């Protein structure tokens, strides 16, 4: 089977054993959740995505987290001005990490005595 799933699985999800080309293409272009899941399980690679949302404008992006990322307090698009960002609490120290996702700067605010 072109979908690379078992007959049993296809039947369970109501896929006829013979699909027209168009039906097959439609399934592959718009795979239902169970098919995506089945493929993800087979490769053994569990894709891990996180949603980053700009604290200023709300722009959101799904990205794969990088090993070097700390726990961000928040992220913002690189083009925003510093004055637009959430204010730093008194006594906190802010660190910024550029190159997060396609356009974000990651921010970590920590208490000064823990910095
Ligand atoms: Zn933004």
PDB file of N, CA and C and ligand atoms in Angstrom:
ATOM      1  N   UNK A   1       0.826  -1.210   0.000  1.00  0.00           N
ATOM      2  CA  UNK A   1       0.000   0.000   0.000  1.00  0.00           C
ATOM      3  C   UNK A   1       0.856   1.254   0.000  1.00  0.00           C
ATOM      4  N   UNK A   2       0.484   2.188  -0.809  1.00  0.00           N
ATOM      5  CA  UNK A   2       1.277   3.407  -0.942  1.00  0.00           C
ATOM      6  C   UNK A   2       1.305   4.215   0.352  1.00  0.00           C
ATOM      7  N   UNK A   3       0.288   4.048   1.159  1.00  0.00           N
ATOM      8  CA  UNK A   3       0.229   4.836   2.398  1.00  0.00           C
ATOM      9  C   UNK A   3       1.153   4.267   3.469  1.00  0.00           C
ATOM     10  N   UNK A   4       1.656   3.051   3.204  1.00  0.00           N
ATOM     11  CA  UNK A   4       2.576   2.445   4.147  1.00  0.00           C
ATOM     12  C   UNK A   4       1.930   2.221   5.515  1.00  0.00           C
ATOM     13  N   UNK A   5       0.715   1.758   5.483  1.00  0.00           N
ATOM     14  CA  UNK A   5       0.052   1.374   6.730  1.00  0.00           C
ATOM     15  C   UNK A   5      -0.495  -0.028   6.536  1.00  0.00           C
ATOM     16  N   UNK A   6      -0.805  -0.680   7.629  1.00  0.00           N
ATOM     17  CA  UNK A   6      -1.281  -2.048   7.523  1.00  0.00           C
ATOM     18  C   UNK A   6      -2.723  -2.069   7.040  1.00  0.00           C
ATOM     19  N   UNK A   7      -3.089  -3.202   6.445  1.00  0.00           N
ATOM     20  CA  UNK A   7      -4.452  -3.404   5.993  1.00  0.00           C
ATOM     21  C   UNK A   7      -5.433  -3.225   7.141  1.00  0.00           C
ATOM     22  N   UNK A   8      -5.039  -3.798   8.271  1.00  0.00           N
ATOM     23  CA  UNK A   8      -5.893  -3.745   9.453  1.00  0.00           C
ATOM     24  C   UNK A   8      -6.147  -2.304   9.861  1.00  0.00           C
ATOM     25  N   UNK A   9      -5.097  -1.529   9.826  1.00  0.00           N
ATOM     26  CA  UNK A   9      -5.192  -0.129  10.220  1.00  0.00           C
ATOM     27  C   UNK A   9      -6.099   0.633   9.256  1.00  0.00           C
ATOM     28  N   UNK A  10      -5.923   0.345   7.986  1.00  0.00           N
ATOM     29  CA  UNK A  10      -6.739   1.016   6.974  1.00  0.00           C
ATOM     30  C   UNK A  10      -8.211   0.709   7.194  1.00  0.00           C
ATOM     31  N   UNK A  11      -8.494  -0.555   7.482  1.00  0.00           N
ATOM     32  CA  UNK A  11      -9.890  -0.944   7.677  1.00  0.00           C
ATOM     33  C   UNK A  11     -10.477  -0.279   8.916  1.00  0.00           C
ATOM     34  N   UNK A  12      -9.647  -0.228   9.939  1.00  0.00           N
ATOM     35  CA  UNK A  12     -10.118   0.365  11.178  1.00  0.00           C
ATOM     36  C   UNK A  12     -10.505   1.828  10.977  1.00  0.00           C
ATOM     37  N   UNK A  13      -9.822   2.479  10.045  1.00  0.00           N
ATOM     38  CA  UNK A  13     -10.106   3.894   9.836  1.00  0.00           C
ATOM     39  C   UNK A  13     -10.972   4.129   8.603  1.00  0.00           C
ATOM     40  N   UNK A  14     -11.533   3.037   8.122  1.00  0.00           N
ATOM     41  CA  UNK A  14     -12.495   3.173   7.045  1.00  0.00           C
ATOM     42  C   UNK A  14     -11.894   3.496   5.697  1.00  0.00           C
ATOM     43  N   UNK A  15     -10.635   3.133   5.509  1.00  0.00           N
ATOM     44  CA  UNK A  15     -10.005   3.329   4.207  1.00  0.00           C
ATOM     45  C   UNK A  15     -10.249   2.078   3.371  1.00  0.00           C
ATOM     46  N   UNK A  16     -10.866   2.217   2.229  1.00  0.00           N
ATOM     47  CA  UNK A  16     -11.088   1.031   1.384  1.00  0.00           C
ATOM     48  C   UNK A  16      -9.749   0.466   0.911  1.00  0.00           C
ATOM     49  N   UNK A  17      -9.735  -0.829   0.633  1.00  0.00           N
ATOM     50  CA  UNK A  17      -8.467  -1.455   0.266  1.00  0.00           C
ATOM     51  C   UNK A  17      -7.999  -0.992  -1.104  1.00  0.00           C
ATOM     52  N   UNK A  18      -8.917  -0.479  -1.886  1.00  0.00           N
ATOM     53  CA  UNK A  18      -8.492   0.098  -3.152  1.00  0.00           C
ATOM     54  C   UNK A  18      -8.897   1.564  -3.197  1.00  0.00           C
ATOM     55  N   UNK A  19      -7.905   2.404  -3.398  1.00  0.00           N
ATOM     56  CA  UNK A  19      -8.178   3.831  -3.476  1.00  0.00           C
ATOM     57  C   UNK A  19      -7.892   4.307  -4.889  1.00  0.00           C
ATOM     58  N   UNK A  20      -8.656   5.273  -5.329  1.00  0.00           N
ATOM     59  CA  UNK A  20      -8.319   5.886  -6.606  1.00  0.00           C
ATOM     60  C   UNK A  20      -7.086   6.759  -6.391  1.00  0.00           C
ATOM     61  N   UNK A  21      -6.412   7.085  -7.465  1.00  0.00           N
ATOM     62  CA  UNK A  21      -5.244   7.956  -7.391  1.00  0.00           C
ATOM     63  C   UNK A  21      -5.568   9.256  -6.661  1.00  0.00           C
ATOM     64  N   UNK A  22      -6.706   9.824  -7.010  1.00  0.00           N
ATOM     65  CA  UNK A  22      -7.086  11.114  -6.431  1.00  0.00           C
ATOM     66  C   UNK A  22      -7.340  10.989  -4.935  1.00  0.00           C
ATOM     67  N   UNK A  23      -8.000   9.900  -4.552  1.00  0.00           N
ATOM     68  CA  UNK A  23      -8.279   9.690  -3.128  1.00  0.00           C
ATOM     69  C   UNK A  23      -6.985   9.519  -2.345  1.00  0.00           C
ATOM     70  N   UNK A  24      -6.076   8.782  -2.953  1.00  0.00           N
ATOM     71  CA  UNK A  24      -4.804   8.521  -2.306  1.00  0.00           C
ATOM     72  C   UNK A  24      -4.020   9.819  -2.143  1.00  0.00           C
ATOM     73  N   UNK A  25      -3.994  10.585  -3.213  1.00  0.00           N
ATOM     74  CA  UNK A  25      -3.252  11.843  -3.163  1.00  0.00           C
ATOM     75  C   UNK A  25      -3.857  12.780  -2.113  1.00  0.00           C
ATOM     76  N   UNK A  26      -5.171  12.775  -2.062  1.00  0.00           N
ATOM     77  CA  UNK A  26      -5.845  13.621  -1.080  1.00  0.00           C
ATOM     78  C   UNK A  26      -5.475  13.212   0.349  1.00  0.00           C
ATOM     79  N   UNK A  27      -5.408  11.911   0.568  1.00  0.00           N
ATOM     80  CA  UNK A  27      -5.045  11.409   1.899  1.00  0.00           C
ATOM     81  C   UNK A  27      -3.619  11.803   2.269  1.00  0.00           C
ATOM     82  N   UNK A  28      -2.747  11.759   1.267  1.00  0.00           N
ATOM     83  CA  UNK A  28      -1.352  12.076   1.551  1.00  0.00           C
ATOM     84  C   UNK A  28      -1.124  13.573   1.706  1.00  0.00           C
ATOM     85  N   UNK A  29      -1.936  14.334   0.976  1.00  0.00           N
ATOM     86  CA  UNK A  29      -1.800  15.790   1.101  1.00  0.00           C
ATOM     87  C   UNK A  29      -2.447  16.298   2.384  1.00  0.00           C
ATOM     88  N   UNK A  30      -3.527  15.658   2.773  1.00  0.00           N
ATOM     89  CA  UNK A  30      -4.230  16.069   3.992  1.00  0.00           C
ATOM     90  C   UNK A  30      -4.357  14.897   4.937  1.00  0.00           C
ATOM     91  N   UNK A  31      -3.238  14.434   5.453  1.00  0.00           N
ATOM     92  CA  UNK A  31      -3.312  13.221   6.277  1.00  0.00           C
ATOM     93  C   UNK A  31      -4.101  13.465   7.541  1.00  0.00           C
ATOM     94  N   UNK A  32      -5.046  12.558   7.850  1.00  0.00           N
ATOM     95  CA  UNK A  32      -5.774  12.668   9.110  1.00  0.00           C
ATOM     96  C   UNK A  32      -4.812  12.445  10.268  1.00  0.00           C
ATOM     97  N   UNK A  33      -5.217  12.867  11.440  1.00  0.00           N
ATOM     98  CA  UNK A  33      -4.331  12.836  12.609  1.00  0.00           C
ATOM     99  C   UNK A  33      -3.766  11.449  12.870  1.00  0.00           C
ATOM    100  N   UNK A  34      -4.623  10.420  12.722  1.00  0.00           N
ATOM    101  CA  UNK A  34      -4.129   9.074  13.043  1.00  0.00           C
ATOM    102  C   UNK A  34      -3.020   8.639  12.105  1.00  0.00           C
ATOM    103  N   UNK A  35      -3.075   9.145  10.846  1.00  0.00           N
ATOM    104  CA  UNK A  35      -2.047   8.758   9.888  1.00  0.00           C
ATOM    105  C   UNK A  35      -0.723   9.458  10.212  1.00  0.00           C
ATOM    106  N   UNK A  36      -0.810  10.720  10.559  1.00  0.00           N
ATOM    107  CA  UNK A  36       0.379  11.466  10.968  1.00  0.00           C
ATOM    108  C   UNK A  36       1.022  10.796  12.174  1.00  0.00           C
ATOM    109  N   UNK A  37       0.180  10.442  13.131  1.00  0.00           N
ATOM    110  CA  UNK A  37       0.651   9.792  14.343  1.00  0.00           C
ATOM    111  C   UNK A  37       1.332   8.469  14.022  1.00  0.00           C
ATOM    112  N   UNK A  38       0.694   7.718  13.139  1.00  0.00           N
ATOM    113  CA  UNK A  38       1.236   6.419  12.769  1.00  0.00           C
ATOM    114  C   UNK A  38       2.606   6.567  12.121  1.00  0.00           C
ATOM    115  N   UNK A  39       2.759   7.569  11.293  1.00  0.00           N
ATOM    116  CA  UNK A  39       4.047   7.795  10.640  1.00  0.00           C
ATOM    117  C   UNK A  39       5.096   8.244  11.640  1.00  0.00           C
ATOM    118  N   UNK A  40       4.706   9.115  12.541  1.00  0.00           N
ATOM    119  CA  UNK A  40       5.652   9.614  13.539  1.00  0.00           C
ATOM    120  C   UNK A  40       6.145   8.469  14.411  1.00  0.00           C
ATOM    121  N   UNK A  41       5.214   7.562  14.765  1.00  0.00           N
ATOM    122  CA  UNK A  41       5.597   6.427  15.594  1.00  0.00           C
ATOM    123  C   UNK A  41       6.590   5.529  14.878  1.00  0.00           C
ATOM    124  N   UNK A  42       6.393   5.352  13.584  1.00  0.00           N
ATOM    125  CA  UNK A  42       7.228   4.421  12.865  1.00  0.00           C
ATOM    126  C   UNK A  42       8.667   4.917  12.729  1.00  0.00           C
ATOM    127  N   UNK A  43       8.849   6.187  12.477  1.00  0.00           N
ATOM    128  CA  UNK A  43      10.203   6.700  12.308  1.00  0.00           C
ATOM    129  C   UNK A  43      10.940   6.674  13.636  1.00  0.00           C
ATOM    130  N   UNK A  44      10.180   6.592  14.759  1.00  0.00           N
ATOM    131  CA  UNK A  44      10.829   6.547  16.061  1.00  0.00           C
ATOM    132  C   UNK A  44      11.301   7.905  16.512  1.00  0.00           C
ATOM    133  N   UNK A  45      11.211   8.887  15.626  1.00  0.00           N
ATOM    134  CA  UNK A  45      11.607  10.228  16.012  1.00  0.00           C
ATOM    135  C   UNK A  45      10.371  10.984  16.444  1.00  0.00           C
ATOM    136  N   UNK A  46      10.322  11.357  17.665  1.00  0.00           N
ATOM    137  CA  UNK A  46       9.173  12.115  18.129  1.00  0.00           C
ATOM    138  C   UNK A  46       9.477  13.589  17.937  1.00  0.00           C
ATOM    139  N   UNK A  47       8.804  14.229  17.000  1.00  0.00           N
ATOM    140  CA  UNK A  47       9.101  15.644  16.791  1.00  0.00           C
ATOM    141  C   UNK A  47       8.639  16.460  17.982  1.00  0.00           C
ATOM    142  N   UNK A  48       9.513  17.278  18.491  1.00  0.00           N
ATOM    143  CA  UNK A  48       9.169  18.118  19.630  1.00  0.00           C
ATOM    144  C   UNK A  48       9.131  19.561  19.157  1.00  0.00           C
ATOM    145  N   UNK A  49       7.991  20.134  19.291  1.00  0.00           N
ATOM    146  CA  UNK A  49       7.829  21.527  18.875  1.00  0.00           C
ATOM    147  C   UNK A  49       7.390  22.355  20.059  1.00  0.00           C
ATOM    148  N   UNK A  50       7.849  23.571  20.091  1.00  0.00           N
ATOM    149  CA  UNK A  50       7.322  24.488  21.082  1.00  0.00           C
ATOM    150  C   UNK A  50       6.756  25.691  20.349  1.00  0.00           C
ATOM    151  N   UNK A  51       5.742  26.273  20.941  1.00  0.00           N
ATOM    152  CA  UNK A  51       5.150  27.478  20.383  1.00  0.00           C
ATOM    153  C   UNK A  51       5.730  28.678  21.095  1.00  0.00           C
ATOM    154  N   UNK A  52       6.377  29.531  20.336  1.00  0.00           N
ATOM    155  CA  UNK A  52       6.893  30.770  20.909  1.00  0.00           C
ATOM    156  C   UNK A  52       5.981  31.894  20.465  1.00  0.00           C
ATOM    157  N   UNK A  53       5.620  32.743  21.392  1.00  0.00           N
ATOM    158  CA  UNK A  53       4.741  33.854  21.068  1.00  0.00           C
ATOM    159  C   UNK A  53       5.389  35.150  21.515  1.00  0.00           C
ATOM    160  N   UNK A  54       5.453  36.100  20.613  1.00  0.00           N
ATOM    161  CA  UNK A  54       6.059  37.389  20.916  1.00  0.00           C
ATOM    162  C   UNK A  54       5.275  38.083  22.026  1.00  0.00           C
ATOM    163  N   UNK A  55       5.995  38.552  23.040  1.00  0.00           N
ATOM    164  CA  UNK A  55       5.336  39.183  24.179  1.00  0.00           C
ATOM    165  C   UNK A  55       4.813  40.570  23.819  1.00  0.00           C
ATOM    166  N   UNK A  56       5.252  41.105  22.688  1.00  0.00           N
ATOM    167  CA  UNK A  56       4.834  42.454  22.318  1.00  0.00           C
ATOM    168  C   UNK A  56       3.656  42.424  21.347  1.00  0.00           C
ATOM    169  N   UNK A  57       3.798  41.697  20.242  1.00  0.00           N
ATOM    170  CA  UNK A  57       2.760  41.765  19.201  1.00  0.00           C
ATOM    171  C   UNK A  57       1.950  40.484  19.087  1.00  0.00           C
ATOM    172  N   UNK A  58       2.368  39.417  19.778  1.00  0.00           N
ATOM    173  CA  UNK A  58       1.589  38.191  19.741  1.00  0.00           C
ATOM    174  C   UNK A  58       1.901  37.297  18.559  1.00  0.00           C
ATOM    175  N   UNK A  59       2.870  37.673  17.725  1.00  0.00           N
ATOM    176  CA  UNK A  59       3.270  36.807  16.620  1.00  0.00           C
ATOM    177  C   UNK A  59       3.728  35.470  17.193  1.00  0.00           C
ATOM    178  N   UNK A  60       3.247  34.377  16.585  1.00  0.00           N
ATOM    179  CA  UNK A  60       3.530  33.058  17.147  1.00  0.00           C
ATOM    180  C   UNK A  60       4.163  32.162  16.102  1.00  0.00           C
ATOM    181  N   UNK A  61       5.035  31.310  16.564  1.00  0.00           N
ATOM    182  CA  UNK A  61       5.758  30.436  15.646  1.00  0.00           C
ATOM    183  C   UNK A  61       6.012  29.111  16.351  1.00  0.00           C
ATOM    184  N   UNK A  62       5.866  28.019  15.607  1.00  0.00           N
ATOM    185  CA  UNK A  62       6.216  26.704  16.155  1.00  0.00           C
ATOM    186  C   UNK A  62       7.639  26.386  15.741  1.00  0.00           C
ATOM    187  N   UNK A  63       8.483  26.140  16.704  1.00  0.00           N
ATOM    188  CA  UNK A  63       9.892  25.886  16.397  1.00  0.00           C
ATOM    189  C   UNK A  63      10.374  24.670  17.180  1.00  0.00           C
ATOM    190  N   UNK A  64      11.454  24.106  16.696  1.00  0.00           N
ATOM    191  CA  UNK A  64      12.093  23.036  17.443  1.00  0.00           C
ATOM    192  C   UNK A  64      13.060  23.661  18.435  1.00  0.00           C
ATOM    193  N   UNK A  65      12.905  23.322  19.707  1.00  0.00           N
ATOM    194  CA  UNK A  65      13.794  23.921  20.706  1.00  0.00           C
ATOM    195  C   UNK A  65      15.234  23.469  20.496  1.00  0.00           C
ATOM    196  N   UNK A  66      16.152  24.373  20.736  1.00  0.00           N
ATOM    197  CA  UNK A  66      17.580  24.070  20.621  1.00  0.00           C
ATOM    198  C   UNK A  66      18.157  23.744  21.994  1.00  0.00           C
ATOM    199  N   UNK A  67      19.206  22.956  21.952  1.00  0.00           N
ATOM    200  CA  UNK A  67      19.820  22.535  23.219  1.00  0.00           C
ATOM    201  C   UNK A  67      20.318  23.710  24.044  1.00  0.00           C
ATOM    202  N   UNK A  68      20.785  24.745  23.366  1.00  0.00           N
ATOM    203  CA  UNK A  68      21.412  25.851  24.093  1.00  0.00           C
ATOM    204  C   UNK A  68      20.400  26.815  24.688  1.00  0.00           C
ATOM    205  N   UNK A  69      19.129  26.596  24.417  1.00  0.00           N
ATOM    206  CA  UNK A  69      18.131  27.527  24.956  1.00  0.00           C
ATOM    207  C   UNK A  69      17.965  27.356  26.453  1.00  0.00           C
ATOM    208  N   UNK A  70      18.021  28.447  27.174  1.00  0.00           N
ATOM    209  CA  UNK A  70      17.620  28.384  28.581  1.00  0.00           C
ATOM    210  C   UNK A  70      16.096  28.440  28.662  1.00  0.00           C
ATOM    211  N   UNK A  71      15.552  28.473  29.856  1.00  0.00           N
ATOM    212  CA  UNK A  71      14.117  28.681  30.029  1.00  0.00           C
ATOM    213  C   UNK A  71      13.827  30.164  29.856  1.00  0.00           C
ATOM    214  N   UNK A  72      13.224  30.511  28.735  1.00  0.00           N
ATOM    215  CA  UNK A  72      12.980  31.931  28.491  1.00  0.00           C
ATOM    216  C   UNK A  72      11.841  32.446  29.361  1.00  0.00           C
ATOM    217  N   UNK A  73      12.024  33.657  29.863  1.00  0.00           N
ATOM    218  CA  UNK A  73      10.907  34.310  30.548  1.00  0.00           C
ATOM    219  C   UNK A  73       9.860  34.722  29.518  1.00  0.00           C
ATOM    220  N   UNK A  74      10.349  35.199  28.379  1.00  0.00           N
ATOM    221  CA  UNK A  74       9.473  35.479  27.242  1.00  0.00           C
ATOM    222  C   UNK A  74      10.344  35.682  26.014  1.00  0.00           C
ATOM    223  N   UNK A  75       9.707  35.743  24.863  1.00  0.00           N
ATOM    224  CA  UNK A  75      10.444  36.027  23.630  1.00  0.00           C
ATOM    225  C   UNK A  75       9.780  37.203  22.933  1.00  0.00           C
ATOM    226  N   UNK A  76      10.536  37.872  22.096  1.00  0.00           N
ATOM    227  CA  UNK A  76       9.942  38.956  21.300  1.00  0.00           C
ATOM    228  C   UNK A  76      10.622  38.993  19.944  1.00  0.00           C
ATOM    229  N   UNK A  77       9.925  39.569  18.948  1.00  0.00           N
ATOM    230  CA  UNK A  77      10.508  39.707  17.620  1.00  0.00           C
ATOM    231  C   UNK A  77      11.682  40.670  17.706  1.00  0.00           C
ATOM    232  N   UNK A  78      12.740  40.340  16.989  1.00  0.00           N
ATOM    233  CA  UNK A  78      13.954  41.126  17.060  1.00  0.00           C
ATOM    234  C   UNK A  78      13.793  42.585  16.679  1.00  0.00           C
ATOM    235  N   UNK A  79      12.713  42.905  15.967  1.00  0.00           N
ATOM    236  CA  UNK A  79      12.593  44.283  15.478  1.00  0.00           C
ATOM    237  C   UNK A  79      11.904  45.223  16.464  1.00  0.00           C
ATOM    238  N   UNK A  80      11.376  44.684  17.566  1.00  0.00           N
ATOM    239  CA  UNK A  80      10.730  45.569  18.536  1.00  0.00           C
ATOM    240  C   UNK A  80      11.768  46.374  19.293  1.00  0.00           C
ATOM    241  N   UNK A  81      11.345  47.539  19.734  1.00  0.00           N
ATOM    242  CA  UNK A  81      12.251  48.375  20.526  1.00  0.00           C
ATOM    243  C   UNK A  81      12.249  47.898  21.979  1.00  0.00           C
ATOM    244  N   UNK A  82      13.336  48.155  22.649  1.00  0.00           N
ATOM    245  CA  UNK A  82      13.430  47.767  24.058  1.00  0.00           C
ATOM    246  C   UNK A  82      12.314  48.390  24.886  1.00  0.00           C
ATOM    247  N   UNK A  83      11.904  49.595  24.501  1.00  0.00           N
ATOM    248  CA  UNK A  83      10.882  50.296  25.281  1.00  0.00           C
ATOM    249  C   UNK A  83       9.525  49.621  25.163  1.00  0.00           C
ATOM    250  N   UNK A  84       9.354  48.744  24.150  1.00  0.00           N
ATOM    251  CA  UNK A  84       8.083  48.049  23.976  1.00  0.00           C
ATOM    252  C   UNK A  84       7.983  46.793  24.836  1.00  0.00           C
ATOM    253  N   UNK A  85       9.094  46.361  25.370  1.00  0.00           N
ATOM    254  CA  UNK A  85       9.120  45.081  26.077  1.00  0.00           C
ATOM    255  C   UNK A  85       8.510  45.185  27.470  1.00  0.00           C
ATOM    256  N   UNK A  86       8.049  44.048  27.993  1.00  0.00           N
ATOM    257  CA  UNK A  86       7.581  44.037  29.377  1.00  0.00           C
ATOM    258  C   UNK A  86       8.677  44.554  30.296  1.00  0.00           C
ATOM    259  N   UNK A  87       8.268  45.299  31.299  1.00  0.00           N
ATOM    260  CA  UNK A  87       9.272  45.902  32.168  1.00  0.00           C
ATOM    261  C   UNK A  87       9.951  44.882  33.049  1.00  0.00           C
ATOM    262  N   UNK A  88      11.181  45.199  33.337  1.00  0.00           N
ATOM    263  CA  UNK A  88      11.970  44.346  34.205  1.00  0.00           C
ATOM    264  C   UNK A  88      11.575  44.628  35.646  1.00  0.00           C
ATOM    265  N   UNK A  89      11.359  43.563  36.411  1.00  0.00           N
ATOM    266  CA  UNK A  89      11.063  43.765  37.827  1.00  0.00           C
ATOM    267  C   UNK A  89      12.277  44.346  38.528  1.00  0.00           C
ATOM    268  N   UNK A  90      12.004  45.124  39.535  1.00  0.00           N
ATOM    269  CA  UNK A  90      13.088  45.713  40.314  1.00  0.00           C
ATOM    270  C   UNK A  90      13.960  44.594  40.889  1.00  0.00           C
ATOM    271  N   UNK A  91      15.237  44.723  40.679  1.00  0.00           N
ATOM    272  CA  UNK A  91      16.145  43.726  41.246  1.00  0.00           C
ATOM    273  C   UNK A  91      16.389  42.537  40.328  1.00  0.00           C
ATOM    274  N   UNK A  92      15.713  42.518  39.151  1.00  0.00           N
ATOM    275  CA  UNK A  92      15.954  41.424  38.207  1.00  0.00           C
ATOM    276  C   UNK A  92      17.036  41.823  37.200  1.00  0.00           C
ATOM    277  N   UNK A  93      17.685  40.811  36.679  1.00  0.00           N
ATOM    278  CA  UNK A  93      18.692  41.029  35.646  1.00  0.00           C
ATOM    279  C   UNK A  93      18.228  40.335  34.371  1.00  0.00           C
ATOM    280  N   UNK A  94      18.308  41.047  33.272  1.00  0.00           N
ATOM    281  CA  UNK A  94      17.796  40.518  32.012  1.00  0.00           C
ATOM    282  C   UNK A  94      18.927  40.066  31.093  1.00  0.00           C
ATOM    283  N   UNK A  95      18.787  38.863  30.575  1.00  0.00           N
ATOM    284  CA  UNK A  95      19.724  38.384  29.558  1.00  0.00           C
ATOM    285  C   UNK A  95      18.954  38.145  28.273  1.00  0.00           C
ATOM    286  N   UNK A  96      19.553  38.483  27.145  1.00  0.00           N
ATOM    287  CA  UNK A  96      18.883  38.288  25.866  1.00  0.00           C
ATOM    288  C   UNK A  96      19.672  37.318  24.995  1.00  0.00           C
ATOM    289  N   UNK A  97      18.930  36.462  24.305  1.00  0.00           N
ATOM    290  CA  UNK A  97      19.549  35.466  23.432  1.00  0.00           C
ATOM    291  C   UNK A  97      19.000  35.657  22.027  1.00  0.00           C
ATOM    292  N   UNK A  98      19.851  36.046  21.114  1.00  0.00           N
ATOM    293  CA  UNK A  98      19.382  36.287  19.750  1.00  0.00           C
ATOM    294  C   UNK A  98      19.377  34.994  18.939  1.00  0.00           C
ATOM    295  N   UNK A  99      18.635  35.042  17.838  1.00  0.00           N
ATOM    296  CA  UNK A  99      18.619  33.897  16.933  1.00  0.00           C
ATOM    297  C   UNK A  99      17.723  32.777  17.383  1.00  0.00           C
ATOM    298  N   UNK A 100      16.643  33.112  18.052  1.00  0.00           N
ATOM    299  CA  UNK A 100      15.672  32.103  18.485  1.00  0.00           C
ATOM    300  C   UNK A 100      14.561  32.036  17.436  1.00  0.00           C
ATOM    301  N   UNK A 101      14.320  30.830  16.907  1.00  0.00           N
ATOM    302  CA  UNK A 101      13.334  30.723  15.840  1.00  0.00           C
ATOM    303  C   UNK A 101      13.791  31.545  14.651  1.00  0.00           C
ATOM    304  N   UNK A 102      12.850  32.033  13.857  1.00  0.00           N
ATOM    305  CA  UNK A 102      13.239  32.770  12.667  1.00  0.00           C
ATOM    306  C   UNK A 102      13.404  34.253  12.955  1.00  0.00           C
ATOM    307  N   UNK A 103      12.854  34.735  14.053  1.00  0.00           N
ATOM    308  CA  UNK A 103      12.869  36.192  14.254  1.00  0.00           C
ATOM    309  C   UNK A 103      12.861  36.623  15.701  1.00  0.00           C
ATOM    310  N   UNK A 104      12.977  35.664  16.625  1.00  0.00           N
ATOM    311  CA  UNK A 104      12.812  36.027  18.022  1.00  0.00           C
ATOM    312  C   UNK A 104      14.126  36.301  18.735  1.00  0.00           C
ATOM    313  N   UNK A 105      14.001  37.096  19.779  1.00  0.00           N
ATOM    314  CA  UNK A 105      15.052  37.220  20.774  1.00  0.00           C
ATOM    315  C   UNK A 105      14.473  36.647  22.056  1.00  0.00           C
ATOM    316  N   UNK A 106      15.199  35.734  22.668  1.00  0.00           N
ATOM    317  CA  UNK A 106      14.720  35.140  23.915  1.00  0.00           C
ATOM    318  C   UNK A 106      15.226  35.953  25.094  1.00  0.00           C
ATOM    319  N   UNK A 107      14.386  36.081  26.112  1.00  0.00           N
ATOM    320  CA  UNK A 107      14.747  36.872  27.284  1.00  0.00           C
ATOM    321  C   UNK A 107      14.639  36.022  28.541  1.00  0.00           C
ATOM    322  N   UNK A 108      15.646  36.129  29.356  1.00  0.00           N
ATOM    323  CA  UNK A 108      15.594  35.474  30.662  1.00  0.00           C
ATOM    324  C   UNK A 108      15.773  36.534  31.737  1.00  0.00           C
ATOM    325  N   UNK A 109      14.771  36.698  32.564  1.00  0.00           N
ATOM    326  CA  UNK A 109      14.853  37.606  33.710  1.00  0.00           C
ATOM    327  C   UNK A 109      15.082  36.767  34.958  1.00  0.00           C
ATOM    328  N   UNK A 110      16.120  37.080  35.673  1.00  0.00           N
ATOM    329  CA  UNK A 110      16.368  36.361  36.936  1.00  0.00           C
ATOM    330  C   UNK A 110      16.630  37.363  38.045  1.00  0.00           C
ATOM    331  N   UNK A 111      16.344  36.929  39.273  1.00  0.00           N
ATOM    332  CA  UNK A 111      16.650  37.765  40.409  1.00  0.00           C
ATOM    333  C   UNK A 111      18.146  38.046  40.434  1.00  0.00           C
ATOM    334  N   UNK A 112      18.474  39.265  40.797  1.00  0.00           N
ATOM    335  CA  UNK A 112      19.868  39.679  40.745  1.00  0.00           C
ATOM    336  C   UNK A 112      20.752  38.752  41.579  1.00  0.00           C
ATOM    337  N   UNK A 113      20.239  38.317  42.720  1.00  0.00           N
ATOM    338  CA  UNK A 113      21.092  37.496  43.586  1.00  0.00           C
ATOM    339  C   UNK A 113      21.262  36.063  43.069  1.00  0.00           C
ATOM    340  N   UNK A 114      20.480  35.702  41.996  1.00  0.00           N
ATOM    341  CA  UNK A 114      20.669  34.371  41.405  1.00  0.00           C
ATOM    342  C   UNK A 114      21.423  34.453  40.093  1.00  0.00           C
ATOM    343  N   UNK A 115      21.705  35.651  39.657  1.00  0.00           N
ATOM    344  CA  UNK A 115      22.342  35.823  38.352  1.00  0.00           C
ATOM    345  C   UNK A 115      23.852  35.513  38.439  1.00  0.00           C
TER     346      UNK A 115
HETATM  347 ZN1  LIG B   1       6.481  40.853  17.881  1.00  0.00          ZN
END
